[in-house]
Amino acid sequence: MSQMLTATQSGTLESNDIMITLAPNFKGSGIKLELESVVLAQYGEVLRQVILDTVTSQGVTDVLIKAVDRGALDCTVRARVLVALERAGVKIRSLAEKTSN
Amino acid sequence: MDLRRTMLFMPGNNPGMLQNGGVLGADSVILDLEDAVSPQEKDAARFLVSQALRFVDYRGSERVVRINSLDTFAAQDIEAIVPCQPDALMVPKVQCAEEIHEVEQLIAKTEFPGQRPVKIIALIETPRGIAECYPIARASKRLVALAFGAEDYTATLGAERTKEGLEIVTARSLLVNAAAAAAIQSIDTPFTDVNDFEGLARDTAFAKQIGFKGKLTINPRQIDVIHERFNPRQDEIVWAQQVIAAIEQAKIQGSGVIALNGKMIDAPIVSRAERTIQLARRVGLLTEGREQ
């Protein structure tokens, strides 16, 4: 299991982007996600799943996530979550690792 | 024939631009990790470009990533980007052949078995780089083109950069000659005034005239103008067809000496005509079997 060490941020509030803020959570408290999106009604569930899948794929289990989406594609969401995790001290597995789109 | 009439730069940390790169019609898109990305966002751009390479459809455009220079983040860029299978890496500020050797080794270390070899394009942006063009051009089998960056070049030279470009004529000619001698392509410096289309047309026509095969492009609105100038003109296509027809006729007649409109046709002329026909076909100005 990878452990997050610090609170971090990535992305922007520009169109087609998403801003991700991460903070460590108590051990055993799980992943808590707060999501805002301009397309929440249409794609909220998909977005939520992409964020959670990306976090769990890196072995992180206890984290607070705030995501403010401005219409980002899945690949942008993954990139922004991964860089936030790396900035928080998580060692990221290969970037070329296959994940579904 | 790899077509690189336009190589369009896109900032590597801008999701909106990266995701639309495939619909702009450039022959190559350059996903930029270098000058377009601030130092504190290099990591973010690396993740974003990696994801874009794997999930964005760039249609027919060649996918090139401009990495950072060897004395900064090149090794990290190569390690992250190469497994995502770009077509080529553009290496900035190349000054000698050894730098290409170093990049080549880093790529080879990172490529996975069976991966299509990643090509290299060397960006020459300094007087020393210009002086070393030919050894650089011959430094690796992966190297497919030399590209010229005039802004950094003139800054180092201490010359004023002008639209007319007299200050870069020598550098352009040396680079084109070195690339041709090594049988690789030469790509011209960008035209930086994105609102001056007449100036762009003139600059591109001159680049084509002295032998460049394409031009670095900094705005999608420049693409059509550049393509138009690098495409063969109708009179060039007609001339090339006449040359090929004269060659065929001479073969039938068993004639050793071939002439067209009173001018002798020799090997370089045939070669130029063939290149023109090939390019015209490639850009859709001619189709096999129904040539106008």
mmCIF file of C-alpha atoms in Angstrom:
data_model
loop_
_atom_site.group_PDB
_atom_site.id
_atom_site.type_symbol
_atom_site.label_atom_id
_atom_site.label_comp_id
_atom_site.label_asym_id
_atom_site.label_seq_id
_atom_site.Cartn_x
_atom_site.Cartn_y
_atom_site.Cartn_z
ATOM 1 C CA MET A 1 0.000 0.000 0.000
ATOM 2 C CA SER A 2 1.307 3.453 -0.909
ATOM 3 C CA GLN A 3 1.031 6.122 1.729
ATOM 4 C CA MET A 4 0.323 9.752 0.951
ATOM 5 C CA LEU A 5 2.593 12.073 2.884
ATOM 6 C CA THR A 6 1.390 15.607 2.146
ATOM 7 C CA ALA A 7 -1.536 17.582 0.782
ATOM 8 C CA THR A 8 -1.130 18.531 -2.884
ATOM 9 C CA GLN A 9 -2.866 20.040 -5.859
ATOM 10 C CA SER A 10 -2.760 19.643 -9.636
ATOM 11 C CA GLY A 11 -4.602 20.874 -12.726
ATOM 12 C CA THR A 12 -6.364 24.167 -13.353
ATOM 13 C CA LEU A 13 -9.870 25.605 -13.536
ATOM 14 C CA GLU A 14 -9.607 26.213 -17.287
ATOM 15 C CA SER A 15 -11.953 24.560 -19.783
ATOM 16 C CA ASN A 16 -11.198 20.906 -20.491
ATOM 17 C CA ASP A 17 -9.174 20.612 -17.275
ATOM 18 C CA ILE A 18 -9.834 19.465 -13.731
ATOM 19 C CA MET A 19 -8.331 20.695 -10.460
ATOM 20 C CA ILE A 20 -7.505 17.936 -8.000
ATOM 21 C CA THR A 21 -6.707 18.573 -4.333
ATOM 22 C CA LEU A 22 -5.545 15.641 -2.244
ATOM 23 C CA ALA A 23 -4.976 15.351 1.486
ATOM 24 C CA PRO A 24 -3.945 12.335 3.562
ATOM 25 C CA ASN A 25 -6.721 10.714 5.589
ATOM 26 C CA PHE A 26 -6.550 8.667 8.820
ATOM 27 C CA LYS A 27 -5.496 5.072 8.379
ATOM 28 C CA GLY A 28 -8.525 2.892 7.731
ATOM 29 C CA SER A 29 -10.806 5.848 6.874
ATOM 30 C CA GLY A 30 -10.915 5.048 3.149
ATOM 31 C CA ILE A 31 -11.252 7.323 0.113
ATOM 32 C CA LYS A 32 -13.518 10.356 0.461
ATOM 33 C CA LEU A 33 -14.294 12.181 -2.790
ATOM 34 C CA GLU A 34 -15.989 15.554 -3.157
ATOM 35 C CA LEU A 35 -16.760 16.254 -6.807
ATOM 36 C CA GLU A 36 -17.927 19.433 -8.561
ATOM 37 C CA SER A 37 -18.428 19.407 -12.292
ATOM 38 C CA VAL A 38 -20.033 21.427 -15.050
ATOM 39 C CA VAL A 39 -21.324 18.097 -16.380
ATOM 40 C CA LEU A 40 -22.135 16.455 -13.048
ATOM 41 C CA ALA A 41 -25.617 15.320 -14.105
ATOM 42 C CA GLN A 42 -24.377 13.689 -17.314
ATOM 43 C CA TYR A 43 -20.939 12.331 -16.387
ATOM 44 C CA GLY A 44 -20.682 12.545 -12.595
ATOM 45 C CA GLU A 45 -20.625 8.794 -12.046
ATOM 46 C CA VAL A 46 -18.043 8.193 -14.799
ATOM 47 C CA LEU A 47 -15.802 10.936 -13.430
ATOM 48 C CA ARG A 48 -16.100 9.589 -9.911
ATOM 49 C CA GLN A 49 -15.150 6.114 -11.118
ATOM 50 C CA VAL A 50 -12.123 7.318 -13.104
ATOM 51 C CA ILE A 51 -10.800 9.216 -10.075
ATOM 52 C CA LEU A 52 -11.365 6.325 -7.660
ATOM 53 C CA ASP A 53 -9.896 3.747 -10.082
ATOM 54 C CA THR A 54 -6.789 5.884 -10.623
ATOM 55 C CA VAL A 55 -6.215 6.346 -6.895
ATOM 56 C CA THR A 56 -6.744 2.676 -6.053
ATOM 57 C CA SER A 57 -4.567 1.558 -9.008
ATOM 58 C CA GLN A 58 -1.663 3.183 -7.176
ATOM 59 C CA GLY A 59 -2.426 1.347 -3.936
ATOM 60 C CA VAL A 60 -3.613 4.454 -2.070
ATOM 61 C CA THR A 61 -6.455 3.705 0.329
ATOM 62 C CA ASP A 62 -6.858 6.579 2.768
ATOM 63 C CA VAL A 63 -7.238 9.962 1.134
ATOM 64 C CA LEU A 64 -9.457 13.029 0.919
ATOM 65 C CA ILE A 65 -10.031 14.219 -2.655
ATOM 66 C CA LYS A 66 -11.617 17.408 -3.886
ATOM 67 C CA ALA A 67 -12.114 17.532 -7.663
ATOM 68 C CA VAL A 68 -13.409 20.581 -9.551
ATOM 69 C CA ASP A 69 -14.037 19.569 -13.138
ATOM 70 C CA ARG A 70 -14.310 21.875 -16.141
ATOM 71 C CA GLY A 71 -15.134 19.233 -18.726
ATOM 72 C CA ALA A 72 -11.924 17.172 -18.681
ATOM 73 C CA LEU A 73 -11.597 13.964 -20.711
ATOM 74 C CA ASP A 74 -10.888 10.750 -18.801
ATOM 75 C CA CYS A 75 -7.225 10.810 -19.828
ATOM 76 C CA THR A 76 -6.850 14.348 -18.414
ATOM 77 C CA VAL A 77 -8.525 13.302 -15.162
ATOM 78 C CA ARG A 78 -6.127 10.357 -14.816
ATOM 79 C CA ALA A 79 -3.101 12.567 -15.566
ATOM 80 C CA ARG A 80 -4.123 15.171 -12.986
ATOM 81 C CA VAL A 81 -4.833 12.566 -10.286
ATOM 82 C CA LEU A 82 -1.550 10.755 -10.950
ATOM 83 C CA VAL A 83 0.547 13.914 -10.742
ATOM 84 C CA ALA A 84 -1.226 14.972 -7.526
ATOM 85 C CA LEU A 85 -0.421 11.547 -6.049
ATOM 86 C CA GLU A 86 3.205 11.774 -7.131
ATOM 87 C CA ARG A 87 3.492 15.250 -5.628
ATOM 88 C CA ALA A 88 2.092 13.774 -2.408
ATOM 89 C CA GLY A 89 4.950 11.307 -2.254
ATOM 90 C CA VAL A 90 3.322 8.251 -3.872
ATOM 91 C CA LYS A 91 5.641 6.316 -6.169
ATOM 92 C CA ILE A 92 3.717 6.029 -9.435
ATOM 93 C CA ARG A 93 3.802 2.782 -11.336
ATOM 94 C CA SER A 94 4.695 2.911 -15.053
ATOM 95 C CA LEU A 95 2.900 5.684 -16.966
ATOM 96 C CA ALA A 96 2.519 3.335 -19.912
ATOM 97 C CA GLU A 97 0.683 0.818 -17.765
ATOM 98 C CA LYS A 98 -2.501 -0.112 -19.591
ATOM 99 C CA THR A 99 -5.729 1.266 -18.216
ATOM 100 C CA SER A 100 -9.082 1.468 -19.913
ATOM 101 C CA ASN A 101 -10.180 4.785 -21.390
ATOM 102 C CA MET B 1 7.780 9.691 -48.018
ATOM 103 C CA ASP B 2 7.235 11.142 -44.538
ATOM 104 C CA LEU B 3 5.403 14.402 -44.929
ATOM 105 C CA ARG B 4 6.422 17.154 -42.508
ATOM 106 C CA ARG B 5 5.256 20.304 -44.285
ATOM 107 C CA THR B 6 3.836 21.537 -40.983
ATOM 108 C CA MET B 7 4.961 20.539 -37.494
ATOM 109 C CA LEU B 8 2.562 22.216 -35.067
ATOM 110 C CA PHE B 9 3.623 22.960 -31.490
ATOM 111 C CA MET B 10 1.034 22.327 -28.750
ATOM 112 C CA PRO B 11 1.685 23.198 -25.079
ATOM 113 C CA GLY B 12 2.143 19.959 -23.158
ATOM 114 C CA ASN B 13 0.213 21.106 -20.095
ATOM 115 C CA ASN B 14 -2.889 22.357 -21.895
ATOM 116 C CA PRO B 15 -5.548 19.603 -22.047
ATOM 117 C CA GLY B 16 -7.855 21.563 -24.363
ATOM 118 C CA MET B 17 -5.190 21.984 -27.034
ATOM 119 C CA LEU B 18 -3.760 18.478 -26.663
ATOM 120 C CA GLN B 19 -7.147 16.831 -27.131
ATOM 121 C CA ASN B 20 -7.912 18.826 -30.301
ATOM 122 C CA GLY B 21 -4.552 18.288 -32.001
ATOM 123 C CA GLY B 22 -5.908 15.616 -34.326
ATOM 124 C CA VAL B 23 -8.450 17.800 -36.080
ATOM 125 C CA LEU B 24 -6.166 20.645 -37.140
ATOM 126 C CA GLY B 25 -4.648 18.995 -40.203
ATOM 127 C CA ALA B 26 -0.936 19.424 -39.438
ATOM 128 C CA ASP B 27 1.389 16.744 -40.815
ATOM 129 C CA SER B 28 2.988 16.467 -37.353
ATOM 130 C CA VAL B 29 1.906 17.622 -33.925
ATOM 131 C CA ILE B 30 4.639 18.442 -31.413
ATOM 132 C CA LEU B 31 3.477 17.918 -27.831
ATOM 133 C CA ASP B 32 5.806 20.324 -26.058
ATOM 134 C CA LEU B 33 7.374 19.568 -22.685
ATOM 135 C CA GLU B 34 10.034 22.264 -23.031
ATOM 136 C CA ASP B 35 9.510 25.997 -23.535
ATOM 137 C CA ALA B 36 5.708 25.900 -23.320
ATOM 138 C CA VAL B 37 5.781 24.420 -19.808
ATOM 139 C CA SER B 38 6.907 26.235 -16.654
ATOM 140 C CA PRO B 39 9.543 24.439 -14.543
ATOM 141 C CA GLN B 40 7.110 23.711 -11.688
ATOM 142 C CA GLU B 41 4.622 22.069 -14.079
ATOM 143 C CA LYS B 42 7.064 19.763 -15.938
ATOM 144 C CA ASP B 43 5.818 16.745 -13.987
ATOM 145 C CA ALA B 44 2.170 17.529 -14.771
ATOM 146 C CA ALA B 45 2.893 17.977 -18.484
ATOM 147 C CA ARG B 46 4.752 14.659 -18.578
ATOM 148 C CA PHE B 47 1.682 12.856 -17.164
ATOM 149 C CA LEU B 48 -0.700 14.706 -19.469
ATOM 150 C CA VAL B 49 1.331 14.075 -22.631
ATOM 151 C CA SER B 50 1.749 10.404 -21.660
ATOM 152 C CA GLN B 51 -2.017 10.051 -21.356
ATOM 153 C CA ALA B 52 -2.640 12.018 -24.577
ATOM 154 C CA LEU B 53 -0.288 9.744 -26.538
ATOM 155 C CA ARG B 54 -2.222 6.702 -25.372
ATOM 156 C CA PHE B 55 -5.790 7.937 -25.586
ATOM 157 C CA VAL B 56 -6.103 10.911 -27.974
ATOM 158 C CA ASP B 57 -6.614 10.105 -31.652
ATOM 159 C CA TYR B 58 -4.244 12.296 -33.661
ATOM 160 C CA ARG B 59 -5.599 10.773 -36.889
ATOM 161 C CA GLY B 60 -2.956 10.984 -39.620
ATOM 162 C CA SER B 61 -0.658 13.408 -37.795
ATOM 163 C CA GLU B 62 2.773 12.226 -36.751
ATOM 164 C CA ARG B 63 3.064 12.408 -32.925
ATOM 165 C CA VAL B 64 6.273 14.117 -31.866
ATOM 166 C CA VAL B 65 7.177 15.075 -28.282
ATOM 167 C CA ARG B 66 9.648 17.888 -27.687
ATOM 168 C CA ILE B 67 11.550 16.832 -24.603
ATOM 169 C CA ASN B 68 13.659 19.071 -22.385
ATOM 170 C CA SER B 69 17.377 19.463 -23.012
ATOM 171 C CA LEU B 70 19.868 16.877 -21.772
ATOM 172 C CA ASP B 71 21.172 19.162 -19.021
ATOM 173 C CA THR B 72 17.670 19.516 -17.514
ATOM 174 C CA PHE B 73 14.835 16.951 -17.627
ATOM 175 C CA ALA B 74 15.536 14.916 -20.813
ATOM 176 C CA ALA B 75 16.203 11.633 -19.011
ATOM 177 C CA GLN B 76 12.939 11.847 -17.017
ATOM 178 C CA ASP B 77 11.005 12.844 -20.139
ATOM 179 C CA ILE B 78 12.387 9.951 -22.170
ATOM 180 C CA GLU B 79 11.684 7.425 -19.429
ATOM 181 C CA ALA B 80 8.061 8.579 -19.168
ATOM 182 C CA ILE B 81 7.292 9.221 -22.824
ATOM 183 C CA VAL B 82 9.011 6.496 -24.871
ATOM 184 C CA PRO B 83 6.891 3.600 -23.492
ATOM 185 C CA CYS B 84 3.786 5.557 -24.604
ATOM 186 C CA GLN B 85 4.955 5.054 -28.201
ATOM 187 C CA PRO B 86 5.389 8.499 -29.730
ATOM 188 C CA ASP B 87 6.525 8.490 -33.366
ATOM 189 C CA ALA B 88 9.476 10.752 -32.610
ATOM 190 C CA LEU B 89 11.204 12.836 -29.963
ATOM 191 C CA MET B 90 12.373 16.345 -30.783
ATOM 192 C CA VAL B 91 15.576 17.162 -28.918
ATOM 193 C CA PRO B 92 16.113 20.905 -28.308
ATOM 194 C CA LYS B 93 19.338 22.919 -28.462
ATOM 195 C CA VAL B 94 21.432 20.121 -29.976
ATOM 196 C CA GLN B 95 25.044 21.281 -30.328
ATOM 197 C CA CYS B 96 26.998 18.123 -31.139
ATOM 198 C CA ALA B 97 26.641 14.517 -32.300
ATOM 199 C CA GLU B 98 27.379 13.152 -28.816
ATOM 200 C CA GLU B 99 24.095 14.554 -27.534
ATOM 201 C CA ILE B 100 22.213 12.527 -30.145
ATOM 202 C CA HIS B 101 24.187 9.424 -29.124
ATOM 203 C CA GLU B 102 23.177 10.031 -25.514
ATOM 204 C CA VAL B 103 19.496 10.455 -26.391
ATOM 205 C CA GLU B 104 19.667 7.359 -28.582
ATOM 206 C CA GLN B 105 20.978 5.312 -25.645
ATOM 207 C CA LEU B 106 18.307 6.608 -23.290
ATOM 208 C CA ILE B 107 15.601 5.731 -25.835
ATOM 209 C CA ALA B 108 16.992 2.234 -26.446
ATOM 210 C CA LYS B 109 17.046 1.590 -22.692
ATOM 211 C CA THR B 110 13.383 2.530 -22.348
ATOM 212 C CA GLU B 111 11.784 1.011 -25.459
ATOM 213 C CA PHE B 112 9.920 -2.225 -24.798
ATOM 214 C CA PRO B 113 10.596 -5.331 -26.938
ATOM 215 C CA GLY B 114 8.831 -5.131 -30.290
ATOM 216 C CA GLN B 115 8.118 -1.409 -30.022
ATOM 217 C CA ARG B 116 8.363 0.523 -33.275
ATOM 218 C CA PRO B 117 11.647 2.435 -32.988
ATOM 219 C CA VAL B 118 11.171 6.007 -31.810
ATOM 220 C CA LYS B 119 12.692 8.490 -34.259
ATOM 221 C CA ILE B 120 14.688 11.588 -33.365
ATOM 222 C CA ILE B 121 14.423 15.127 -34.725
ATOM 223 C CA ALA B 122 17.274 17.438 -33.738
ATOM 224 C CA LEU B 123 16.404 21.066 -33.111
ATOM 225 C CA ILE B 124 19.400 23.254 -33.938
ATOM 226 C CA GLU B 125 19.219 26.598 -32.140
ATOM 227 C CA THR B 126 22.779 27.823 -31.600
ATOM 228 C CA PRO B 127 25.727 28.925 -33.755
ATOM 229 C CA ARG B 128 27.666 25.900 -32.495
ATOM 230 C CA GLY B 129 24.812 23.608 -33.479
ATOM 231 C CA ILE B 130 24.833 25.107 -36.975
ATOM 232 C CA ALA B 131 28.598 24.605 -37.195
ATOM 233 C CA GLU B 132 28.117 20.938 -36.210
ATOM 234 C CA CYS B 133 25.081 20.246 -38.410
ATOM 235 C CA TYR B 134 26.586 17.539 -40.587
ATOM 236 C CA PRO B 135 28.024 15.339 -37.791
ATOM 237 C CA ILE B 136 24.733 15.776 -35.955
ATOM 238 C CA ALA B 137 22.766 14.804 -39.072
ATOM 239 C CA ARG B 138 24.804 11.583 -39.369
ATOM 240 C CA ALA B 139 24.804 10.736 -35.659
ATOM 241 C CA SER B 140 22.022 8.145 -35.596
ATOM 242 C CA LYS B 141 19.873 5.992 -37.822
ATOM 243 C CA ARG B 142 16.935 7.177 -35.748
ATOM 244 C CA LEU B 143 17.513 10.775 -36.825
ATOM 245 C CA VAL B 144 15.022 11.745 -39.543
ATOM 246 C CA ALA B 145 15.242 15.536 -39.633
ATOM 247 C CA LEU B 146 17.108 18.651 -38.558
ATOM 248 C CA ALA B 147 14.880 21.540 -37.503
ATOM 249 C CA PHE B 148 15.999 25.130 -37.147
ATOM 250 C CA GLY B 149 15.135 27.458 -34.259
ATOM 251 C CA ALA B 150 16.084 30.990 -35.241
ATOM 252 C CA GLU B 151 15.048 32.877 -32.106
ATOM 253 C CA ASP B 152 17.630 31.324 -29.788
ATOM 254 C CA TYR B 153 20.142 31.237 -32.647
ATOM 255 C CA THR B 154 20.005 34.981 -33.343
ATOM 256 C CA ALA B 155 19.995 35.780 -29.622
ATOM 257 C CA THR B 156 23.270 33.868 -29.216
ATOM 258 C CA LEU B 157 24.611 35.355 -32.430
ATOM 259 C CA GLY B 158 23.879 38.856 -31.166
ATOM 260 C CA ALA B 159 21.954 39.684 -34.331
ATOM 261 C CA GLU B 160 18.606 41.420 -34.635
ATOM 262 C CA ARG B 161 15.825 39.053 -35.673
ATOM 263 C CA THR B 162 13.902 40.492 -38.615
ATOM 264 C CA LYS B 163 11.005 39.351 -40.772
ATOM 265 C CA GLU B 164 13.189 39.500 -43.867
ATOM 266 C CA GLY B 165 15.576 37.049 -42.231
ATOM 267 C CA LEU B 166 18.870 38.123 -43.812
ATOM 268 C CA GLU B 167 20.559 37.381 -40.485
ATOM 269 C CA ILE B 168 19.631 33.677 -40.731
ATOM 270 C CA VAL B 169 20.275 32.995 -44.435
ATOM 271 C CA THR B 170 23.657 31.390 -43.804
ATOM 272 C CA ALA B 171 22.404 29.214 -40.953
ATOM 273 C CA ARG B 172 19.391 28.072 -42.966
ATOM 274 C CA SER B 173 21.564 27.154 -45.951
ATOM 275 C CA LEU B 174 24.109 25.279 -43.849
ATOM 276 C CA LEU B 175 21.396 23.304 -42.114
ATOM 277 C CA VAL B 176 19.587 22.419 -45.355
ATOM 278 C CA ASN B 177 22.846 21.347 -46.954
ATOM 279 C CA ALA B 178 23.891 19.175 -44.007
ATOM 280 C CA ALA B 179 20.497 17.478 -43.863
ATOM 281 C CA ALA B 180 20.505 16.814 -47.609
ATOM 282 C CA ALA B 181 24.050 15.446 -47.451
ATOM 283 C CA ALA B 182 22.924 13.013 -44.752
ATOM 284 C CA ALA B 183 19.731 12.185 -46.692
ATOM 285 C CA ILE B 184 17.371 13.410 -43.960
ATOM 286 C CA GLN B 185 14.779 16.197 -43.934
ATOM 287 C CA SER B 186 15.245 19.835 -43.006
ATOM 288 C CA ILE B 187 12.497 21.770 -41.228
ATOM 289 C CA ASP B 188 12.510 25.570 -41.130
ATOM 290 C CA THR B 189 12.153 27.906 -38.142
ATOM 291 C CA PRO B 190 8.653 29.152 -37.208
ATOM 292 C CA PHE B 191 7.286 32.451 -38.509
ATOM 293 C CA THR B 192 6.408 34.160 -35.271
ATOM 294 C CA ASP B 193 3.926 36.860 -36.353
ATOM 295 C CA VAL B 194 0.745 34.793 -36.340
ATOM 296 C CA ASN B 195 -1.322 37.617 -37.871
ATOM 297 C CA ASP B 196 0.908 38.269 -40.893
ATOM 298 C CA PHE B 197 -0.123 35.682 -43.479
ATOM 299 C CA GLU B 198 1.543 37.455 -46.411
ATOM 300 C CA GLY B 199 4.821 37.475 -44.517
ATOM 301 C CA LEU B 200 4.320 33.795 -43.665
ATOM 302 C CA ALA B 201 3.680 32.960 -47.321
ATOM 303 C CA ARG B 202 6.838 34.808 -48.415
ATOM 304 C CA ASP B 203 8.962 33.233 -45.692
ATOM 305 C CA THR B 204 7.655 29.745 -46.507
ATOM 306 C CA ALA B 205 8.183 30.202 -50.247
ATOM 307 C CA PHE B 206 11.796 31.183 -49.548
ATOM 308 C CA ALA B 207 12.271 28.160 -47.261
ATOM 309 C CA LYS B 208 10.998 25.862 -49.997
ATOM 310 C CA GLN B 209 13.177 27.596 -52.570
ATOM 311 C CA ILE B 210 16.362 26.901 -50.619
ATOM 312 C CA GLY B 211 15.461 23.290 -49.958
ATOM 313 C CA PHE B 212 13.537 22.982 -46.683
ATOM 314 C CA LYS B 213 10.905 20.230 -46.624
ATOM 315 C CA GLY B 214 8.670 21.757 -43.968
ATOM 316 C CA LYS B 215 8.236 24.448 -41.344
ATOM 317 C CA LEU B 216 7.754 24.520 -37.605
ATOM 318 C CA THR B 217 4.304 25.954 -36.925
ATOM 319 C CA ILE B 218 3.143 27.817 -33.838
ATOM 320 C CA ASN B 219 -0.516 28.483 -34.656
ATOM 321 C CA PRO B 220 -3.120 26.285 -36.375
ATOM 322 C CA ARG B 221 -4.100 29.231 -38.599
ATOM 323 C CA GLN B 222 -0.682 29.009 -40.275
ATOM 324 C CA ILE B 223 -1.199 25.444 -41.498
ATOM 325 C CA ASP B 224 -3.063 26.068 -44.766
ATOM 326 C CA VAL B 225 -0.689 28.821 -45.906
ATOM 327 C CA ILE B 226 2.357 26.632 -45.289
ATOM 328 C CA HIS B 227 0.841 23.571 -46.951
ATOM 329 C CA GLU B 228 -0.069 25.602 -49.995
ATOM 330 C CA ARG B 229 3.510 26.827 -50.390
ATOM 331 C CA PHE B 230 5.112 23.414 -49.879
ATOM 332 C CA ASN B 231 2.676 21.598 -52.179
ATOM 333 C CA PRO B 232 3.847 21.357 -55.788
ATOM 334 C CA ARG B 233 2.362 24.088 -58.004
ATOM 335 C CA GLN B 234 0.252 23.036 -60.990
ATOM 336 C CA ASP B 235 2.987 24.099 -63.436
ATOM 337 C CA GLU B 236 5.543 22.029 -61.491
ATOM 338 C CA ILE B 237 3.265 18.969 -61.669
ATOM 339 C CA VAL B 238 2.683 19.420 -65.431
ATOM 340 C CA TRP B 239 6.443 19.801 -66.010
ATOM 341 C CA ALA B 240 7.164 16.669 -63.938
ATOM 342 C CA GLN B 241 4.586 14.677 -65.879
ATOM 343 C CA GLN B 242 6.140 15.852 -69.149
ATOM 344 C CA VAL B 243 9.588 14.769 -67.972
ATOM 345 C CA ILE B 244 8.321 11.302 -67.007
ATOM 346 C CA ALA B 245 6.456 11.014 -70.334
ATOM 347 C CA ALA B 246 9.593 12.014 -72.277
ATOM 348 C CA ILE B 247 11.594 9.356 -70.424
ATOM 349 C CA GLU B 248 9.006 6.702 -71.270
ATOM 350 C CA GLN B 249 8.947 7.799 -74.925
ATOM 351 C CA ALA B 250 12.735 7.674 -75.167
ATOM 352 C CA LYS B 251 12.746 4.148 -73.701
ATOM 353 C CA ILE B 252 10.270 3.001 -76.347
ATOM 354 C CA GLN B 253 12.325 4.597 -79.111
ATOM 355 C CA GLY B 254 15.594 3.283 -77.683
ATOM 356 C CA SER B 255 16.952 6.815 -77.671
ATOM 357 C CA GLY B 256 19.919 7.558 -75.415
ATOM 358 C CA VAL B 257 19.592 11.303 -75.349
ATOM 359 C CA ILE B 258 16.361 12.692 -73.966
ATOM 360 C CA ALA B 259 15.154 16.247 -74.407
ATOM 361 C CA LEU B 260 12.077 18.201 -73.370
ATOM 362 C CA ASN B 261 11.272 21.509 -75.089
ATOM 363 C CA GLY B 262 14.826 21.648 -76.378
ATOM 364 C CA LYS B 263 16.447 21.064 -72.955
ATOM 365 C CA MET B 264 18.357 17.903 -72.140
ATOM 366 C CA ILE B 265 16.910 15.752 -69.353
ATOM 367 C CA ASP B 266 19.505 14.172 -67.112
ATOM 368 C CA ALA B 267 19.381 12.156 -63.904
ATOM 369 C CA PRO B 268 18.929 15.037 -61.411
ATOM 370 C CA ILE B 269 16.025 16.400 -63.457
ATOM 371 C CA VAL B 270 14.363 12.988 -63.547
ATOM 372 C CA SER B 271 14.890 12.631 -59.836
ATOM 373 C CA ARG B 272 13.315 16.053 -59.173
ATOM 374 C CA ALA B 273 10.354 15.210 -61.424
ATOM 375 C CA GLU B 274 9.821 11.920 -59.614
ATOM 376 C CA ARG B 275 9.919 13.682 -56.246
ATOM 377 C CA THR B 276 7.352 16.219 -57.457
ATOM 378 C CA ILE B 277 5.000 13.467 -58.671
ATOM 379 C CA GLN B 278 5.462 11.545 -55.439
ATOM 380 C CA LEU B 279 4.689 14.628 -53.317
ATOM 381 C CA ALA B 280 1.697 15.564 -55.493
ATOM 382 C CA ARG B 281 0.272 12.082 -54.998
ATOM 383 C CA ARG B 282 0.971 12.158 -51.285
ATOM 384 C CA VAL B 283 -0.915 15.435 -50.771
ATOM 385 C CA GLY B 284 -3.791 14.396 -53.033
ATOM 386 C CA LEU B 285 -3.067 16.654 -56.002
ATOM 387 C CA LEU B 286 -2.635 13.573 -58.204
ATOM 388 C CA THR B 287 -4.229 10.151 -57.998
ATOM 389 C CA GLU B 288 -2.781 6.995 -59.490
ATOM 390 C CA GLY B 289 -4.273 6.204 -62.888
ATOM 391 C CA ARG B 290 -6.241 9.447 -63.178
ATOM 392 C CA GLU B 291 -3.737 12.230 -63.269
ATOM 393 C CA GLN B 292 -4.752 15.685 -64.389
#
